[in-house]
Coordinates of C-alpha atoms in Angstrom, one line a residue:
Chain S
X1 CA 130.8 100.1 79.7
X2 CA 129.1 103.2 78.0
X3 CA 132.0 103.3 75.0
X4 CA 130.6 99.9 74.3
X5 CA 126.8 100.1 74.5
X6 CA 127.6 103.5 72.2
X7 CA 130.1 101.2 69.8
X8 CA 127.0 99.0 69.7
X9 CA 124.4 101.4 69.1
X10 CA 127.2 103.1 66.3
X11 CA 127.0 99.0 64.7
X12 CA 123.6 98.8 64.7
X13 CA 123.6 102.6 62.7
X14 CA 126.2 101.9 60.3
X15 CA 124.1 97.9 59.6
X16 CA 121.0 100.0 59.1
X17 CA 122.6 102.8 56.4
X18 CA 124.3 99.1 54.5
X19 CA 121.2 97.5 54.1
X20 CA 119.1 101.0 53.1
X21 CA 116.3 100.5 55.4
X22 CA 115.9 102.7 58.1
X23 CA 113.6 100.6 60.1
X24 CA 113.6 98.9 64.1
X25 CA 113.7 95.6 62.8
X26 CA 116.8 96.2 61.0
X27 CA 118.3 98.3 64.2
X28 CA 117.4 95.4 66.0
X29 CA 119.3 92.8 63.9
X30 CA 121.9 95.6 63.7
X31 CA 122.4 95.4 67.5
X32 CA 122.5 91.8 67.5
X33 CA 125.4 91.8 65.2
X34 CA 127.3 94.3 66.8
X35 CA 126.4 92.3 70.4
X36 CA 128.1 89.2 68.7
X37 CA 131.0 91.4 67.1
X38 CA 131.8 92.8 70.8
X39 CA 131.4 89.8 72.3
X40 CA 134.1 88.6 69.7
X41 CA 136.5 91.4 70.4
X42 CA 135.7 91.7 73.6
X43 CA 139.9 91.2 74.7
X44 CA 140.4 95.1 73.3
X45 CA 138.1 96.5 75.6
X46 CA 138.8 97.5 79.5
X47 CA 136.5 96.2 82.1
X48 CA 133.8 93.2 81.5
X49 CA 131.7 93.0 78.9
X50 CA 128.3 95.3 79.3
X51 CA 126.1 92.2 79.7
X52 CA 127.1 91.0 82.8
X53 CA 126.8 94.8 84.1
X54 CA 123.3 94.9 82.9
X55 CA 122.9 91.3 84.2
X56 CA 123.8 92.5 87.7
X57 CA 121.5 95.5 87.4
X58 CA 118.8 92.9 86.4
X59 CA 119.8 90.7 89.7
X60 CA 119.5 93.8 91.9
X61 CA 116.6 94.7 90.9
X62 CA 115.2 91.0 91.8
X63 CA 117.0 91.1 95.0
X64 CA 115.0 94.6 95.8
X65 CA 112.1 92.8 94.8
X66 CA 112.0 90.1 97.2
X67 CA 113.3 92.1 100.0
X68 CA 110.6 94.3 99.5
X69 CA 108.0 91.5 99.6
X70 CA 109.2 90.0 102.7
X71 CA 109.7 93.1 104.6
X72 CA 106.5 94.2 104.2
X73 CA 105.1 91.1 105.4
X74 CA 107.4 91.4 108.7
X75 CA 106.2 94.8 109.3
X76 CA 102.6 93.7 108.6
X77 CA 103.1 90.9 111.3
X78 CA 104.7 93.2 113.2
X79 CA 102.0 95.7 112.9
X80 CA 99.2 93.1 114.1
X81 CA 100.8 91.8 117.0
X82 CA 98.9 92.5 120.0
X83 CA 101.9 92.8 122.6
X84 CA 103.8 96.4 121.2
X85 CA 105.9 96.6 124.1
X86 CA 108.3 93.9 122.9
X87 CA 109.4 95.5 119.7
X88 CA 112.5 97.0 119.7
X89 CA 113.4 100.4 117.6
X90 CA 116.8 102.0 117.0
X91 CA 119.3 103.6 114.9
X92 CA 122.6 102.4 113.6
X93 CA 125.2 103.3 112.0
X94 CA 126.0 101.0 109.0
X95 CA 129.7 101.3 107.7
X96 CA 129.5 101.2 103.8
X97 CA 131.9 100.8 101.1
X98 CA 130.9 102.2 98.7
X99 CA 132.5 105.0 97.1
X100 CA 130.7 107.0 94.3
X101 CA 127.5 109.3 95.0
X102 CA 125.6 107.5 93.0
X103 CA 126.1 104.2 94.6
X104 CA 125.6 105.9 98.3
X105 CA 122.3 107.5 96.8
X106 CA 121.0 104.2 95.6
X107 CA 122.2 102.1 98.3
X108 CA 120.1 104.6 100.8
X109 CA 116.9 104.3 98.5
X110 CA 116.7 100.5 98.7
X111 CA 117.1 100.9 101.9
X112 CA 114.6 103.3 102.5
X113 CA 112.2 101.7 100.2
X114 CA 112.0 98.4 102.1
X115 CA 109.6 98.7 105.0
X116 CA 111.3 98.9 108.4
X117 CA 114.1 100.3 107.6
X118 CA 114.7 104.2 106.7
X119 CA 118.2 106.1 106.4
X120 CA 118.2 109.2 108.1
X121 CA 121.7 110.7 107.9
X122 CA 124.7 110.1 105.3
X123 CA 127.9 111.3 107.5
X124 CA 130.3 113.7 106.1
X125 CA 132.4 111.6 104.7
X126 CA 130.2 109.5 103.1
X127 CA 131.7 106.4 105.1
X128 CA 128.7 105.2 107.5
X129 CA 124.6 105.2 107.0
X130 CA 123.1 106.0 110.0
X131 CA 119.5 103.8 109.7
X132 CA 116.3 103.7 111.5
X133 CA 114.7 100.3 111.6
X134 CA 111.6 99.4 113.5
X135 CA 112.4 96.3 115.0
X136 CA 116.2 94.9 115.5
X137 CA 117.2 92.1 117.8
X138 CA 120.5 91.9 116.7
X139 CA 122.4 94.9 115.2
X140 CA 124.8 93.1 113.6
X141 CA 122.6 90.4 112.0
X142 CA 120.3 93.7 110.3
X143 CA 123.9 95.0 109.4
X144 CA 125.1 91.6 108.1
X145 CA 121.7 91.2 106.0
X146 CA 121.7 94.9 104.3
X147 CA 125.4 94.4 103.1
X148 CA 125.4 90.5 102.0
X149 CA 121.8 91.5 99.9
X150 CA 122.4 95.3 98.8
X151 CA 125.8 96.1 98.7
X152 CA 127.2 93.2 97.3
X153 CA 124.8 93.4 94.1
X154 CA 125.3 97.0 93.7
X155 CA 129.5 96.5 93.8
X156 CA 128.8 93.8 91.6
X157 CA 127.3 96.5 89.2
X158 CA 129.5 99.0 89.5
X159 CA 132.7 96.8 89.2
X160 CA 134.5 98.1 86.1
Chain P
X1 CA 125.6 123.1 109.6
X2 CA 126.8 122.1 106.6
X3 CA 124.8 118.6 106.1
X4 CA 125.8 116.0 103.7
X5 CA 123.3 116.2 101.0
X6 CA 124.4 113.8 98.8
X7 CA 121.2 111.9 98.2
X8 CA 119.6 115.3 97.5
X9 CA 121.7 116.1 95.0
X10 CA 122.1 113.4 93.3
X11 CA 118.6 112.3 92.8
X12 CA 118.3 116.1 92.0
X13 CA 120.9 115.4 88.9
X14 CA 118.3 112.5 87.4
X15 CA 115.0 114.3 88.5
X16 CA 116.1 117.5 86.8
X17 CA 116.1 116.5 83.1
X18 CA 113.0 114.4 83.4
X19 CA 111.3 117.5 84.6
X20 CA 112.5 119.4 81.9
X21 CA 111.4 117.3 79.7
X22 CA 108.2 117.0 80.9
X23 CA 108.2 121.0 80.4
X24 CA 108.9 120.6 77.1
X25 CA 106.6 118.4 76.4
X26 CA 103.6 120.0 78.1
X27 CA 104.8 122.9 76.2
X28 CA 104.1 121.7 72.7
X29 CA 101.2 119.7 73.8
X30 CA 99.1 123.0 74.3
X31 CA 97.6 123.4 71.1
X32 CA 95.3 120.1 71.1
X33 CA 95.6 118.9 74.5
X34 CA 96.0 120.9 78.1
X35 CA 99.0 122.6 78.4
X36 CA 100.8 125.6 77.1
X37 CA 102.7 128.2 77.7
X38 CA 102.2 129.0 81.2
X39 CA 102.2 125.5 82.1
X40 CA 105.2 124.5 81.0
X41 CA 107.2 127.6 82.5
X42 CA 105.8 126.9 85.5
X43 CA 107.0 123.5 85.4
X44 CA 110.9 124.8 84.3
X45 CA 110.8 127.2 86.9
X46 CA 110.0 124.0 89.1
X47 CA 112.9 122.4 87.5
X48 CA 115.4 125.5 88.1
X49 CA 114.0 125.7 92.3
X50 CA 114.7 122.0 92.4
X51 CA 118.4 122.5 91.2
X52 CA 118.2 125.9 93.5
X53 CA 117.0 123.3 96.4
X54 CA 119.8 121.4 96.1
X55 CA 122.5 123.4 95.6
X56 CA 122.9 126.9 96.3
X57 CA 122.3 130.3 94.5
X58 CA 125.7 130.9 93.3
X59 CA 126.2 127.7 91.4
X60 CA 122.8 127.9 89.4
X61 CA 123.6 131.8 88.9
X62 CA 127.3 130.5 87.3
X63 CA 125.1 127.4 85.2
X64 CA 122.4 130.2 83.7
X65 CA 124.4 133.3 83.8
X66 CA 121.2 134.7 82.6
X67 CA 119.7 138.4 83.9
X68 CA 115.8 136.6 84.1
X69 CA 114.5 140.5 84.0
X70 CA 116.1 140.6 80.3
X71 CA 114.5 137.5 79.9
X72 CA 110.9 138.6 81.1
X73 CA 111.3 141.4 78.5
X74 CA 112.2 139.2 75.8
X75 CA 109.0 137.3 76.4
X76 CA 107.0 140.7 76.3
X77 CA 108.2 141.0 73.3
X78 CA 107.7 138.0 71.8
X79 CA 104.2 138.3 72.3
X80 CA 103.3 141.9 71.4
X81 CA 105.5 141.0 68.0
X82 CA 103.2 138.1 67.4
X83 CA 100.2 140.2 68.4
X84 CA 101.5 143.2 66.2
X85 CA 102.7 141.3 63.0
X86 CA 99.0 141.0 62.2
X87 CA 99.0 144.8 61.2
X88 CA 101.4 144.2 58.1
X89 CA 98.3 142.0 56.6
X90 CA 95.8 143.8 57.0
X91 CA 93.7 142.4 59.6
X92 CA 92.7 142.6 63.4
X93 CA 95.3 142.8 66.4
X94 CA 95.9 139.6 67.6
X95 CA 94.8 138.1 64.5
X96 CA 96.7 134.4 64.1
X97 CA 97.9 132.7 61.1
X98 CA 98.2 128.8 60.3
X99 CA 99.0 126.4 57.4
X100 CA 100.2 122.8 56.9
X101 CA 104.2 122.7 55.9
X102 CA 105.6 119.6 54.9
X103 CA 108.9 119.9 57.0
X104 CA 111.9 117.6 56.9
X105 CA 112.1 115.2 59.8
X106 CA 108.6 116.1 61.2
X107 CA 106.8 115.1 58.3
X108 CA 103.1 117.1 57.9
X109 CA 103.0 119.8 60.6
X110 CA 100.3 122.2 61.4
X111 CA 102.5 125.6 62.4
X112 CA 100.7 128.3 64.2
X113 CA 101.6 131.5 65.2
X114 CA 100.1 131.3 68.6
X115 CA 102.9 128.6 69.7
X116 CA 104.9 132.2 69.1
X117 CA 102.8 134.1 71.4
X118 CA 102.7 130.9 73.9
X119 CA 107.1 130.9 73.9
X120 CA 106.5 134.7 74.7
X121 CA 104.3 133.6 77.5
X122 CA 106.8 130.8 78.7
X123 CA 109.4 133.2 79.0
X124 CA 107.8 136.0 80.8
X125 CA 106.8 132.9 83.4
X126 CA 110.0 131.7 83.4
X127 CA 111.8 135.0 83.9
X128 CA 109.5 136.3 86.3
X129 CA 109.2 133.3 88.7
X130 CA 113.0 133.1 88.8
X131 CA 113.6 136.6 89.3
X132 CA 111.1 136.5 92.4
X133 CA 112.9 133.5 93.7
X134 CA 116.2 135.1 93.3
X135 CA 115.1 138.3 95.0
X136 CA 113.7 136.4 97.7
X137 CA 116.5 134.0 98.2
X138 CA 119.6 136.4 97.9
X139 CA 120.7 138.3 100.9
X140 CA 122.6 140.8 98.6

């Protein structure tokens, strides 16, 4: 994944010292041919082709964006309901698995970012969440929901 | 308790260079807009506690095997040279001296001595704010 965004960027270099202009246009058409090139060769390389990589980041990011739209507008109903006694507050522990710090880190900030729902412990071995969330009925539907949304686009990222 | 800190730390590991950069920046950008010396150590020093905060105080020591009084001293230096090279010419202490060079890769640059005198500054901040740190946050 980085050797070929760098292979790429090298491309673009190398078309911008054959044509003798040193300008972003020409790095620009530079990357394009180089995207082309890889795409072409793209049998020598291990692991998928950066695209769909980027693509996936591109899809998580949507994801957080609609979960972070919707959220807030159940905490805001949940926030102007007049009977408070029915809401129903707890921690769980979500089992995760995800492997690499970085994944952990960014899987806990999405979580944390969407209203409702806060992480307040990693455990030792970095196999379980433990979550606040405001209001659950159901553990394992709030479970279910975080790992079909979150996790699955962020494996999809980091798959090789 | 050892807690796991892995969030922390590895936020800490994307956070740090952006702050450091930022120092950098707000570094050179003292001349024409606010900023400077002091400033911008400041904000390295905030970049070194962060890394401090996260880890622990042997691990930075083994990253900057630095002796921050030395440093301190360097910075002292720094600026009394600046401050003293004015006697060679002829004029007043602390008198400054600017041109316009036509460097490669920078293209028309106004150099002034003072951003001298302001690294002095940035390492006397630096050195001195880490050293208080250190003393405070070592038990040895």
């Amino acid at each position: 994944m980085a050797f070929q965004i760098l292979l790429n960027f090298f491309i673009a270099v190398v078309w911008m010292f054959m044509t003798s202009s040193l300008t972003p246009s020409t790095f620009v058409i530079g990357y394009i041919i180089g995207l082309l090139l890889i795409i072409m060769t793209r049998r020598f390389f291990p692991g998928r082709l950066y695209i769909w990589r980027l693509w996936s980041a591109l899809k998580l990011t949507a994801i957080f964006l609609r979960e972070l739209v919707l959220s807030n507008i159940s905490v805001l109903l949940l926030v102007i309901k007049p009977n408070l006694s029915s809401i129903q507050p707890m921690i769980f522990a979500l089992p995760t698995e995800l492997e690499q710090d970085w994944e952990i880190t960014l899987l806990s900030s999405l979580i944390t970012l969407t209203p409702g729902t806060i992480v307040i412990h990693v455990s030792d071995d970095q196999r379980t969440l433990y979550i606040h969330a405001i209001d659950v009925d159901d553990v394992d539907e709030a479970i279910d929901s975080i790992k079909n949304t979150f996790e699955k686009a962020i494996m999809e990222v980091s798959r090789g | 308790m050892k807690t796991n800190d892995v969030i922390l730390q590895t936020t800490t590991k994307v956070v740090f260079f952006i702050i450091f950069l930022f120092s950098i920046h707000i570094f050179f950008a003292g001349h024409y807009t606010p900023g400077g010396g002091f400033v911008g150590g400041l904000l390295t020093t905030g970049a070194i506690v962060l890394l401090l905060l996260a880890f622990d105080l042997k691990t930075i020591q083994q990253i900057l095997p630095f002796n921050f009084t030395i440093v301190t001293g360097i910075g002292l230096l720094l600026a009394l040279g600046t401050a003293a090279g004015s006697i060679f010419f002829n004029v007043p202490f602390f008198t400054h001296a600017f041109d316009d060079f036509t460097l490669p890769l920078f293209g028309e640059t106004s150099l002034h001595t003072a951003m001298l005198f302001d690294s002095g500054v940035y390492l006397v901040v630096v050195g001195s704010a880490i050293t208080i740190i250190q003393s405070i946050g070592g038990d040895d």
